[in-house]
PDB file of C-alpha atoms in Angstrom:
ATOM      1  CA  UNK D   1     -15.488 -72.569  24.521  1.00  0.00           C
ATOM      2  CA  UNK D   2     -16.467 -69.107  26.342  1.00  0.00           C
ATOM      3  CA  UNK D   3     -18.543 -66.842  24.580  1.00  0.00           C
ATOM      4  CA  UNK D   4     -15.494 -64.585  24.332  1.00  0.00           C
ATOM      5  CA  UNK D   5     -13.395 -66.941  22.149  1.00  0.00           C
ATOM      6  CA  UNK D   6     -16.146 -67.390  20.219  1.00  0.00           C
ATOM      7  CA  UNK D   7     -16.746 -63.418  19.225  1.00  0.00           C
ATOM      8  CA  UNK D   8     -12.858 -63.656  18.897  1.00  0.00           C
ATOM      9  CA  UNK D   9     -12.877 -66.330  15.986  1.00  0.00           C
ATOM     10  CA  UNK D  10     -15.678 -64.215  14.195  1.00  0.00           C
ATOM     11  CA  UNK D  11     -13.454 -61.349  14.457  1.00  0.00           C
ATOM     12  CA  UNK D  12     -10.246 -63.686  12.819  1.00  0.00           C
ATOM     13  CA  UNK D  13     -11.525 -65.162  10.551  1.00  0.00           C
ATOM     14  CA  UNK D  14     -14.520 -62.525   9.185  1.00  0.00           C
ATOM     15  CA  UNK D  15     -16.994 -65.197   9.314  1.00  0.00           C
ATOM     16  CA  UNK D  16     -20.044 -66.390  11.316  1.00  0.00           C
ATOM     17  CA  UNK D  17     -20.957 -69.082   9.196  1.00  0.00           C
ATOM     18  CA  UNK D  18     -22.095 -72.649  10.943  1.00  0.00           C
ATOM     19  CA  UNK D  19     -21.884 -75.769   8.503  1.00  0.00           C
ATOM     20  CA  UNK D  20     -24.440 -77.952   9.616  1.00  0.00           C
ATOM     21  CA  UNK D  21     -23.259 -81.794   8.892  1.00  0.00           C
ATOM     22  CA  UNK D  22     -26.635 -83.486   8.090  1.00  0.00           C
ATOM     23  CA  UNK D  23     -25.080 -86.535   6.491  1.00  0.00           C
ATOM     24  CA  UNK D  24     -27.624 -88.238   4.352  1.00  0.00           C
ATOM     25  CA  UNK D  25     -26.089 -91.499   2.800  1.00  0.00           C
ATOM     26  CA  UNK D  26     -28.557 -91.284  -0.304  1.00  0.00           C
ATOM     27  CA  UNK D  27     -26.993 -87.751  -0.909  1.00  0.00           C
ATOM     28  CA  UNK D  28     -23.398 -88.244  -0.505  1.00  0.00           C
ATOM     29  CA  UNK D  29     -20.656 -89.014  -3.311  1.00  0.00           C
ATOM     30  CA  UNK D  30     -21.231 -92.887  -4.352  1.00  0.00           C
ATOM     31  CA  UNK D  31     -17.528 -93.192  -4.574  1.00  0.00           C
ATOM     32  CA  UNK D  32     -17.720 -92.882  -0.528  1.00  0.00           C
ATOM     33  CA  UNK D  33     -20.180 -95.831   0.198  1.00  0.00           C
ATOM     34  CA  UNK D  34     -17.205 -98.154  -0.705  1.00  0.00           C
ATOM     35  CA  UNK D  35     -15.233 -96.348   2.179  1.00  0.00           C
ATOM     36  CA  UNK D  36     -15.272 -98.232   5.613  1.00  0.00           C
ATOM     37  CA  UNK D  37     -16.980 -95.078   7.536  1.00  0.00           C
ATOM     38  CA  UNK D  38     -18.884 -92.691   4.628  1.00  0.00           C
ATOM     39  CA  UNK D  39     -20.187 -90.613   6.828  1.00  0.00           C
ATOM     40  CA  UNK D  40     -17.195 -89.469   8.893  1.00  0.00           C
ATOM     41  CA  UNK D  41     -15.012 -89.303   5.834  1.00  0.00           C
ATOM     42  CA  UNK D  42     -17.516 -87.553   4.175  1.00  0.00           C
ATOM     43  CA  UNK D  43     -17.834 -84.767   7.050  1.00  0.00           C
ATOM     44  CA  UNK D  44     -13.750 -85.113   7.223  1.00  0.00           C
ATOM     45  CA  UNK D  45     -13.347 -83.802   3.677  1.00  0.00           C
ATOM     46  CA  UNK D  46     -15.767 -81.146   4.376  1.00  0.00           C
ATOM     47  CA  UNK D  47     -14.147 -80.301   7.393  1.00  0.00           C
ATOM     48  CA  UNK D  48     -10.779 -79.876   5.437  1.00  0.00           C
ATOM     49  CA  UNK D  49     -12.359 -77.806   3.106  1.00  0.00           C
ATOM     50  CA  UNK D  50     -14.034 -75.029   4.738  1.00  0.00           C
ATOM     51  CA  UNK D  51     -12.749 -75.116   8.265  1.00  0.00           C
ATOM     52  CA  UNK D  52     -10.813 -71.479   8.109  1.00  0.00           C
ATOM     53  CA  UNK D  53     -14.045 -70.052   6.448  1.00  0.00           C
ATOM     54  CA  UNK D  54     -16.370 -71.094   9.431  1.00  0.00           C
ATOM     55  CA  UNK D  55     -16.284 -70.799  12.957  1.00  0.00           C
ATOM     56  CA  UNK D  56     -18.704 -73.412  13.608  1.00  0.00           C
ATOM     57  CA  UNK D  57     -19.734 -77.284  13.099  1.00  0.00           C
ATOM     58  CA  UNK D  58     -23.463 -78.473  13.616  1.00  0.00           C
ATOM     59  CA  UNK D  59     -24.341 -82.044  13.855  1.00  0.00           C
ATOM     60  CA  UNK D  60     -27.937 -82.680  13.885  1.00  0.00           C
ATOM     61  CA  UNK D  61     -27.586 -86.085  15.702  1.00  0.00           C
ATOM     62  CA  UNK D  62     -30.313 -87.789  13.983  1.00  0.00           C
ATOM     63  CA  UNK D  63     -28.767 -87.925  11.006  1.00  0.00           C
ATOM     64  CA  UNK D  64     -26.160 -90.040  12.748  1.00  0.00           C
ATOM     65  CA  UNK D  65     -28.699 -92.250  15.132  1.00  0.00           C
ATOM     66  CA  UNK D  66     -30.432 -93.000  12.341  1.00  0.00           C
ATOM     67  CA  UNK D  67     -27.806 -95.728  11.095  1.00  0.00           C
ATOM     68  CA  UNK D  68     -27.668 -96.916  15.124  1.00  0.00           C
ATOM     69  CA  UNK D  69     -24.627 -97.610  16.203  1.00  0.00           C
ATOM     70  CA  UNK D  70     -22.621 -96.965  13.417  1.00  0.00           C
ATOM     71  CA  UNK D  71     -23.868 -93.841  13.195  1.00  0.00           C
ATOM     72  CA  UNK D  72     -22.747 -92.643  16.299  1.00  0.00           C
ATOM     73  CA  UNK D  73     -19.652 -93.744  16.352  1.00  0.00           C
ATOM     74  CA  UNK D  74     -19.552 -91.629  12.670  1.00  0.00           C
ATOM     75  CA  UNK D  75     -20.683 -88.527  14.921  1.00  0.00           C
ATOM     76  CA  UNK D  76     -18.121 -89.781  17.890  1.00  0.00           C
ATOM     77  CA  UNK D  77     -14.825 -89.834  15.257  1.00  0.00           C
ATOM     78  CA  UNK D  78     -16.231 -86.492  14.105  1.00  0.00           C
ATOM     79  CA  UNK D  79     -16.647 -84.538  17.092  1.00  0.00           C
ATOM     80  CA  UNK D  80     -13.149 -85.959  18.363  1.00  0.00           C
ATOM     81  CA  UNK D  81     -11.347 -85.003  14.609  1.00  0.00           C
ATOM     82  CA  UNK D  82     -12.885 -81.094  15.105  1.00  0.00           C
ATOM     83  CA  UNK D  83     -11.542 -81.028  18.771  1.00  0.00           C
ATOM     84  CA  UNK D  84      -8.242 -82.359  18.167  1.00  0.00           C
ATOM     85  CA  UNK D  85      -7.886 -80.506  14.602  1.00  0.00           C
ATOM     86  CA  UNK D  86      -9.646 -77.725  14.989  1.00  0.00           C
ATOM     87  CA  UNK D  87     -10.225 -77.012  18.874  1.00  0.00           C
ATOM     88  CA  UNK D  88     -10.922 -72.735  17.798  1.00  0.00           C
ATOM     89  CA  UNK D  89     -14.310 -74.448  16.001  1.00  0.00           C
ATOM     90  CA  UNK D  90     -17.814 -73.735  18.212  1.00  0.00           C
ATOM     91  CA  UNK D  91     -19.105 -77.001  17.923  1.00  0.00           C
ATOM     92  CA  UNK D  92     -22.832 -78.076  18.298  1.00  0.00           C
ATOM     93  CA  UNK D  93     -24.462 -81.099  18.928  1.00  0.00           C
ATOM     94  CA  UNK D  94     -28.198 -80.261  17.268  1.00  0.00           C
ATOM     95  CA  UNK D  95     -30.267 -82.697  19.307  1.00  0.00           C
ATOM     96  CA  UNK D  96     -32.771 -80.603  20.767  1.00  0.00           C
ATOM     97  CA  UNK D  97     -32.799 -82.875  23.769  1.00  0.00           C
ATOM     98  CA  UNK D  98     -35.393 -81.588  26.746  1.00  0.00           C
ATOM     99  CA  UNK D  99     -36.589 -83.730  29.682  1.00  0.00           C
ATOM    100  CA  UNK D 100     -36.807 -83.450  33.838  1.00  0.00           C
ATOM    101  CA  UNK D 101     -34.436 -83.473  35.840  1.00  0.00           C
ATOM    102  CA  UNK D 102     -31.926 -86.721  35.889  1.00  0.00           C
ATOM    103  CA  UNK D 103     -32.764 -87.359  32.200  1.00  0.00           C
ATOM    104  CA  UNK D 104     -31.863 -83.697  31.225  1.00  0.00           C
ATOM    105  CA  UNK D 105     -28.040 -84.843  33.374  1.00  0.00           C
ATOM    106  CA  UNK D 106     -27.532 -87.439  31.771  1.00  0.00           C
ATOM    107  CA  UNK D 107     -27.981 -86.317  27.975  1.00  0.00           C
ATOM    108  CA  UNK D 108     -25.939 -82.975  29.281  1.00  0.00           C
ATOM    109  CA  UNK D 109     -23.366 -85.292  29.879  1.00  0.00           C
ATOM    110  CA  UNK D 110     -23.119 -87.181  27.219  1.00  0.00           C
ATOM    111  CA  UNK D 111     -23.042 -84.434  24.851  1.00  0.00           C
ATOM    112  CA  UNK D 112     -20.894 -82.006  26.464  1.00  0.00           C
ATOM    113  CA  UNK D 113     -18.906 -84.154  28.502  1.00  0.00           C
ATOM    114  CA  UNK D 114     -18.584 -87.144  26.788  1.00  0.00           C
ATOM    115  CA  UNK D 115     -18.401 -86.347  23.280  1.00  0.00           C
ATOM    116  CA  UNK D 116     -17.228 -82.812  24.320  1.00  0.00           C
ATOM    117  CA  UNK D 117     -19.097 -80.961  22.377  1.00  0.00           C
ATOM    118  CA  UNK D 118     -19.477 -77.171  23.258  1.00  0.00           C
ATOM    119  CA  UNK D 119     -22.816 -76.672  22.908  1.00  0.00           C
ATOM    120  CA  UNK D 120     -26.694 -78.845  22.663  1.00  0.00           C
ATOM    121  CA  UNK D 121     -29.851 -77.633  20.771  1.00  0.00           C
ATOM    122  CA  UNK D 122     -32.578 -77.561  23.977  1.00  0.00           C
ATOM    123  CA  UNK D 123     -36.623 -77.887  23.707  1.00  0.00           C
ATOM    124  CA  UNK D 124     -37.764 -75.314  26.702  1.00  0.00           C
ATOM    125  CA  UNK D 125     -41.464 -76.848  26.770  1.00  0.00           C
ATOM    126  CA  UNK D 126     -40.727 -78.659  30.042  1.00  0.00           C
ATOM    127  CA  UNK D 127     -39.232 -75.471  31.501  1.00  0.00           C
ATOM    128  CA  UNK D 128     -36.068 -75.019  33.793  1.00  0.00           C
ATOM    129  CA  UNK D 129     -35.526 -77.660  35.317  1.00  0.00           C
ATOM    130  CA  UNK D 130     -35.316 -79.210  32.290  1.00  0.00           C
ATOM    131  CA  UNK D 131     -32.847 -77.085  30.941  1.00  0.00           C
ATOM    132  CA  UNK D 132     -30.514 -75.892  33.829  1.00  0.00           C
ATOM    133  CA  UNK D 133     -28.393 -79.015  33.764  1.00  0.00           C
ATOM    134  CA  UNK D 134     -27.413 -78.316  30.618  1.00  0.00           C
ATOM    135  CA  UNK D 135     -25.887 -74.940  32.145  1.00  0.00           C
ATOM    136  CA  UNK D 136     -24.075 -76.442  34.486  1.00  0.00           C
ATOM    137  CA  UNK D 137     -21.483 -77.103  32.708  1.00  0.00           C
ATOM    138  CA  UNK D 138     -18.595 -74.822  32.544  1.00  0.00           C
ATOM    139  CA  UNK D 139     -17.884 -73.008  29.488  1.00  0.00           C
ATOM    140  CA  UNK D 140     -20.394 -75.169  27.706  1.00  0.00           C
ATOM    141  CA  UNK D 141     -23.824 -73.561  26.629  1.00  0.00           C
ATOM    142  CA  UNK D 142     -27.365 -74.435  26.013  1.00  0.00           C
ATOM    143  CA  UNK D 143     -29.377 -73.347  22.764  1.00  0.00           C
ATOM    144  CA  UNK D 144     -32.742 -73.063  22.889  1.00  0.00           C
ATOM    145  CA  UNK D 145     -35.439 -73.464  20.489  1.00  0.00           C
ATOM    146  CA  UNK D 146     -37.039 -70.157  21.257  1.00  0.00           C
ATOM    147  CA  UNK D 147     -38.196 -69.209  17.531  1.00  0.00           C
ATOM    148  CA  UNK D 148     -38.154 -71.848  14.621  1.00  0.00           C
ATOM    149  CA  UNK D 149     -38.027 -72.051  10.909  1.00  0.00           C
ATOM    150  CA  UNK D 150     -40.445 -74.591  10.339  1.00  0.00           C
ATOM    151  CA  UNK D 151     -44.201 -73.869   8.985  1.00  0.00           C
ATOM    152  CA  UNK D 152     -45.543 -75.620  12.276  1.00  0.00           C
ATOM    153  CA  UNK D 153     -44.049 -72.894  14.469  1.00  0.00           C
ATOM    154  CA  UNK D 154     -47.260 -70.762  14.163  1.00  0.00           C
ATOM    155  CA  UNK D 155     -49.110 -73.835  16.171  1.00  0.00           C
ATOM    156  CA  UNK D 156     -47.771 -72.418  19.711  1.00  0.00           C
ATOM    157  CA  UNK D 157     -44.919 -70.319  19.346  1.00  0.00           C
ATOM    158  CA  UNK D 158     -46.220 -67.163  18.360  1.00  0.00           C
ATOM    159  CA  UNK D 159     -49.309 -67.985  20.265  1.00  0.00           C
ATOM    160  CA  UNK D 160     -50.666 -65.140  22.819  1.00  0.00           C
ATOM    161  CA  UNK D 161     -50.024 -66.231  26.259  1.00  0.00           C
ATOM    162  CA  UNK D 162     -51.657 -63.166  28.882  1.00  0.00           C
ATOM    163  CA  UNK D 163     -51.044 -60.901  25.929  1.00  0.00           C
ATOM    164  CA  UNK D 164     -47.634 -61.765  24.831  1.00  0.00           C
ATOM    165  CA  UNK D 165     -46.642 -64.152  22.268  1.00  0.00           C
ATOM    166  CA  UNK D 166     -45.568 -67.539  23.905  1.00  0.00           C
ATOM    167  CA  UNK D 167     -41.554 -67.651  21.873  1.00  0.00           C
ATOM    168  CA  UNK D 168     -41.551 -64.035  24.084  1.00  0.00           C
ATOM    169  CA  UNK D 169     -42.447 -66.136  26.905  1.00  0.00           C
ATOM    170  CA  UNK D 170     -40.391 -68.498  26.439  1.00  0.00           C
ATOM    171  CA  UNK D 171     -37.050 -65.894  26.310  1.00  0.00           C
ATOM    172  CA  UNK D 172     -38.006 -63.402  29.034  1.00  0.00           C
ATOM    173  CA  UNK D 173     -38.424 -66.581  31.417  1.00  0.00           C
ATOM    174  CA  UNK D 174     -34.930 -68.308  30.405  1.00  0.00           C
ATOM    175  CA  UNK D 175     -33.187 -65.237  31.441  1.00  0.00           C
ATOM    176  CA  UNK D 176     -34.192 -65.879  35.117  1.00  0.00           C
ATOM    177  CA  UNK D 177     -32.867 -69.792  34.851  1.00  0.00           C
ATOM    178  CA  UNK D 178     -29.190 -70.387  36.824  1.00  0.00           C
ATOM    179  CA  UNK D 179     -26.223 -69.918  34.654  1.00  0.00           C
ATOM    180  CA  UNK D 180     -28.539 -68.211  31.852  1.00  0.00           C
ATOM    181  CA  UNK D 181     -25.135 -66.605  30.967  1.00  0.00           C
ATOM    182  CA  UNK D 182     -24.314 -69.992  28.728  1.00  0.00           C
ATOM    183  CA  UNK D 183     -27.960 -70.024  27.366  1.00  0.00           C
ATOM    184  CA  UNK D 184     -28.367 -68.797  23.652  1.00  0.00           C
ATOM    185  CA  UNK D 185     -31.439 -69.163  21.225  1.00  0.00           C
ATOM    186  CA  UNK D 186     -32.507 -70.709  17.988  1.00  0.00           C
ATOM    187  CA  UNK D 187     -34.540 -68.263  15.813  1.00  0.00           C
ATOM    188  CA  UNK D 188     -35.175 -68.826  12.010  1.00  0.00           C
ATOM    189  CA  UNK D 189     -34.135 -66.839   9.007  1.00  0.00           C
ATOM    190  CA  UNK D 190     -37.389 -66.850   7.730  1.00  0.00           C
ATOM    191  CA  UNK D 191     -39.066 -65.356  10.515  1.00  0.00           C
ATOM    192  CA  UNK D 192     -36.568 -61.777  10.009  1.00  0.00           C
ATOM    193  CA  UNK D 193     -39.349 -59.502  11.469  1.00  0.00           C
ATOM    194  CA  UNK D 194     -39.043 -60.644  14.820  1.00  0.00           C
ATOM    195  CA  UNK D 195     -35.754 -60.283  15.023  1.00  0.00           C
ATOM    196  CA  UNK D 196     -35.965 -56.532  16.018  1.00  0.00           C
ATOM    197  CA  UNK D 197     -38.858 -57.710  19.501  1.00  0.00           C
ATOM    198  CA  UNK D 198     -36.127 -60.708  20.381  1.00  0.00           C
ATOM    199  CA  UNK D 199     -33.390 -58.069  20.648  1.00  0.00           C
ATOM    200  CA  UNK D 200     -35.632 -55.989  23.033  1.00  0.00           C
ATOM    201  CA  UNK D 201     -34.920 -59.299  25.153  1.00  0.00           C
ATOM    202  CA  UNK D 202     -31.875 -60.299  24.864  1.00  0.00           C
ATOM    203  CA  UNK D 203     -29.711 -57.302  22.940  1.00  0.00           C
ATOM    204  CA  UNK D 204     -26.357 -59.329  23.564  1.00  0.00           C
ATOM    205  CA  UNK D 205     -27.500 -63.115  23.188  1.00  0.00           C
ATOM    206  CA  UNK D 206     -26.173 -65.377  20.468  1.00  0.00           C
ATOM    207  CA  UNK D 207     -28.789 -66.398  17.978  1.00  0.00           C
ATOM    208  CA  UNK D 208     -28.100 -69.776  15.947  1.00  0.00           C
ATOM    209  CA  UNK D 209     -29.956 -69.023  12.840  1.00  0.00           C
ATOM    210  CA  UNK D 210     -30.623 -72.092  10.529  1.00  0.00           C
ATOM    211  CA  UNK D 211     -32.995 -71.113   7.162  1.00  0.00           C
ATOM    212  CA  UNK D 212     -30.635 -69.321   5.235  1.00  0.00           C
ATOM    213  CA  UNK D 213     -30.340 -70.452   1.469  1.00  0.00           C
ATOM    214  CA  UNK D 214     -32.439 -73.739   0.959  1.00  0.00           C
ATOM    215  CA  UNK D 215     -34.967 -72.613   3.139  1.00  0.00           C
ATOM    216  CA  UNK D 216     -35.376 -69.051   1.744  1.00  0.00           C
ATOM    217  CA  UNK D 217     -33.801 -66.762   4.729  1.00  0.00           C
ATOM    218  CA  UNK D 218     -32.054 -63.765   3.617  1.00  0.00           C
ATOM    219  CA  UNK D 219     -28.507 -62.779   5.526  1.00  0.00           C
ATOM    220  CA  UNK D 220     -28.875 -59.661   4.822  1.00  0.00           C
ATOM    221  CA  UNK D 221     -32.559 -59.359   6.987  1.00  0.00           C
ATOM    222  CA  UNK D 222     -31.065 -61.407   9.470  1.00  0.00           C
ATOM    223  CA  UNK D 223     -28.191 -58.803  10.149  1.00  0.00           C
ATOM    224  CA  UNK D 224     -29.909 -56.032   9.589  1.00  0.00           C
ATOM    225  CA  UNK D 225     -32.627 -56.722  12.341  1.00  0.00           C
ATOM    226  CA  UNK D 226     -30.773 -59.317  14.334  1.00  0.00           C
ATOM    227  CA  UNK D 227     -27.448 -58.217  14.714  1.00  0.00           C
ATOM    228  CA  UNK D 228     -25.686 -57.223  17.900  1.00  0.00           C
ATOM    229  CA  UNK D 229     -22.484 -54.506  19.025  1.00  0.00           C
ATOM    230  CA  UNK D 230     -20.567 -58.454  18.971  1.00  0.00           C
ATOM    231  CA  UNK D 231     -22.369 -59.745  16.125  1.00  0.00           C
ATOM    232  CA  UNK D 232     -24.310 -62.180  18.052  1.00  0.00           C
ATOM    233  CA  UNK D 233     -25.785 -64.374  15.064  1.00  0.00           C
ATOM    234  CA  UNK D 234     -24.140 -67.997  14.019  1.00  0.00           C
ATOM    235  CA  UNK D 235     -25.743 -68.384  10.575  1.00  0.00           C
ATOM    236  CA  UNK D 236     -26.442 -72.117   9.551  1.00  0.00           C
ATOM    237  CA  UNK D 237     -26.222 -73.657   5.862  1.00  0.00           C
ATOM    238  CA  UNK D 238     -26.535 -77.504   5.780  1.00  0.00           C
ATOM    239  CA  UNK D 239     -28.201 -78.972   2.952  1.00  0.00           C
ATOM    240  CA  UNK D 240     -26.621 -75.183   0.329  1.00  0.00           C
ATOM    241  CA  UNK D 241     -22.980 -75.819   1.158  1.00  0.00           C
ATOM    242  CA  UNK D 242     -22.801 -79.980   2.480  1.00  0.00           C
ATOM    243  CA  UNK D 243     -24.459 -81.216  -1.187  1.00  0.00           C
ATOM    244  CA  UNK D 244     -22.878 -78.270  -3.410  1.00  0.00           C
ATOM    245  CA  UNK D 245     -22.195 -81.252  -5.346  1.00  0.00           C
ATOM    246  CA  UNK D 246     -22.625 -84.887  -5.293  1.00  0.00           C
ATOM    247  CA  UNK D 247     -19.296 -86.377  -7.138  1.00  0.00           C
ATOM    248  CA  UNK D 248     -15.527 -86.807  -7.034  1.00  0.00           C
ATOM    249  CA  UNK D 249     -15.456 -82.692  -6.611  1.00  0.00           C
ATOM    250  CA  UNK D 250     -17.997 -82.501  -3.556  1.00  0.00           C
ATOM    251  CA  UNK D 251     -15.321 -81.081  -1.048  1.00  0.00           C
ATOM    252  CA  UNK D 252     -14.457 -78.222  -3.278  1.00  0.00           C
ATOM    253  CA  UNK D 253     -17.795 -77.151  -4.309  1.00  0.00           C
ATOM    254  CA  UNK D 254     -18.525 -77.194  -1.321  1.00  0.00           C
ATOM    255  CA  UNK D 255     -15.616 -74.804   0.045  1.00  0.00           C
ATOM    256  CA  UNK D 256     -16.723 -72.619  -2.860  1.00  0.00           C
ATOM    257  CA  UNK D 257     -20.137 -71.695  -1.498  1.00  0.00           C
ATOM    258  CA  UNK D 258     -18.432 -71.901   1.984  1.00  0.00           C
ATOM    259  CA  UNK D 259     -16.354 -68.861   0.225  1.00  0.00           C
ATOM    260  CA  UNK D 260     -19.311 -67.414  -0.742  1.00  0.00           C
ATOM    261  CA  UNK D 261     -21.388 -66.952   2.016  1.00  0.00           C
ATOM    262  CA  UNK D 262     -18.024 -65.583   4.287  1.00  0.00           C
ATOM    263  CA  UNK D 263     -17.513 -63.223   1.779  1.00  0.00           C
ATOM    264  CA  UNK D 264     -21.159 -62.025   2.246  1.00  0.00           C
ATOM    265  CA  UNK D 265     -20.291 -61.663   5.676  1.00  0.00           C
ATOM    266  CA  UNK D 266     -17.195 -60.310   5.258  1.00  0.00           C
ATOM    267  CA  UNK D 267     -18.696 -57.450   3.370  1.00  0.00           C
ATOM    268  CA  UNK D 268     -21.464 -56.866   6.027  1.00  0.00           C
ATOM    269  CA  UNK D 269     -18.845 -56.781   8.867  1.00  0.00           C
ATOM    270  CA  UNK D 270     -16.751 -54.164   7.401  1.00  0.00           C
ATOM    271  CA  UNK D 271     -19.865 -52.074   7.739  1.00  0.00           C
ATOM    272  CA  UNK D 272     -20.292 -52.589  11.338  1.00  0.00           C
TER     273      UNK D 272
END
């Protein structure tokens, strides 16, 4: 998916919530475990439910590796249900994969080849080369952990390097990496004041932004200092919208704080 179709689906459907599937089988419905695949028909009724009030899908693959094989093929019959179903969806595969060279190939290809996903969560600690062959790819992008959510990001990202903070670092580099075009950036909700210096960087970029909701981010920080002329933010909710509920009714408490969240950003878009 280009980055165009993408700013096209937030403008359709007045949304740019991401619904990250983090399938936990001691969370989901019971009444699923009798199923022959919980997991994917547990992320196929969510999928049903809130699929015209997102405009993206986000995996984090080790929710799905960690029931091996069976597992994967949970996260293979999801990925292919979104593309054949729902083909408009930005789809990410959260792995936050990162090594040199032919290693860095092959999980590009598995991931956006294979499984066909449009974009992969990247770790830029090993620097270029381990990222560029995940740009390579055409109309498939990279997104890179530049500034994260987590309590241990204070331990080196926002570490001086030569006077600048290392997540600056880290951004200002990436920009000078081949095909840097496809390259977009992770950067928590909770960390809203920094919004405003990452802009500085990269004004047009698209941010994923998990830590909305469970995690205590506020949308409305987020937008105001993160925000760009294309809106430029995909705002994850996993664990707020996926576990709404854990019965018979899961799929439509779910949709309803689907609803409520693209209403949110409904509202804020009319004020762009």
């Amino acid at each position: 998916m280009t980055t165009s179709q993408l700013i096209e689906q937030i403008q359709i459907k007045k949304s740019f919530l991401c619904i990250g599937l983090d399938v936990d089988l001691t969370k989901i419905p019971q009444h699923l475990l009798e199923l022959e695949d919980p997991i994917f028909e547990f992320n196929k009724a969510l999928i049903d439910a809130t699929h015209d009030l997102c405009v993206s899908y986000k995996p984090n693959t080790a929710f799905y590796e960690a029931y091996g094989i069976k597992g994967w093929k949970s996260l293979e019959k999801t990925i292919n249900y979104l593309n054949e179903k729902h083909p408009e969806i930005f789809t990410i595969a959260d792995a936050k994969r990162g090594d040199i060279g032919n290693t860095s190939t092959r999980y590009a290809k598995s991931f956006l080849e294979d499984l066909n996903f449009d974009s992969i969560t990247v770790a830029p600690y090993m620097g270029k080369d381990s990222v560029e062959p995940f740009l390579a790819f055409e109309n498939k992008h990279a997104i890179l952990l530049a500034l994260t959510s987590n309590e241990g990001a204070f331990d080196f990202q926002t570490k001086n390097v030569e006077g600048k903070e290392l997540y600056k670092v880290v951004i200002e580099t990436s920009k000078s990496w081949k095909n840097s075009e496809n390259l977009m950036y992770v950067v928590g909700a909770t960390k809203a004041e920094y919004f405003t210096e990452i802009r500085k960087i990269i004004p047009d970029s698209f941010l994923l932004v998990p830590g909305v909701g469970a995690q205590g981010g506020s949308l409305q920080e987020v937008c105001k200092y993160g925000m760009s002329k294309n809106v430029g933010l995909l705002i994850n909710s996993s664990r707020g919208i996926i576990y709404a509920s854990n019965g018979t009714d899961f799929a439509e408490k779910a949709r309803a704080e689907a609803m409520k969240m693209q209403q949110e950003m409904k509202e804020i878009l009319h004020t762009l």
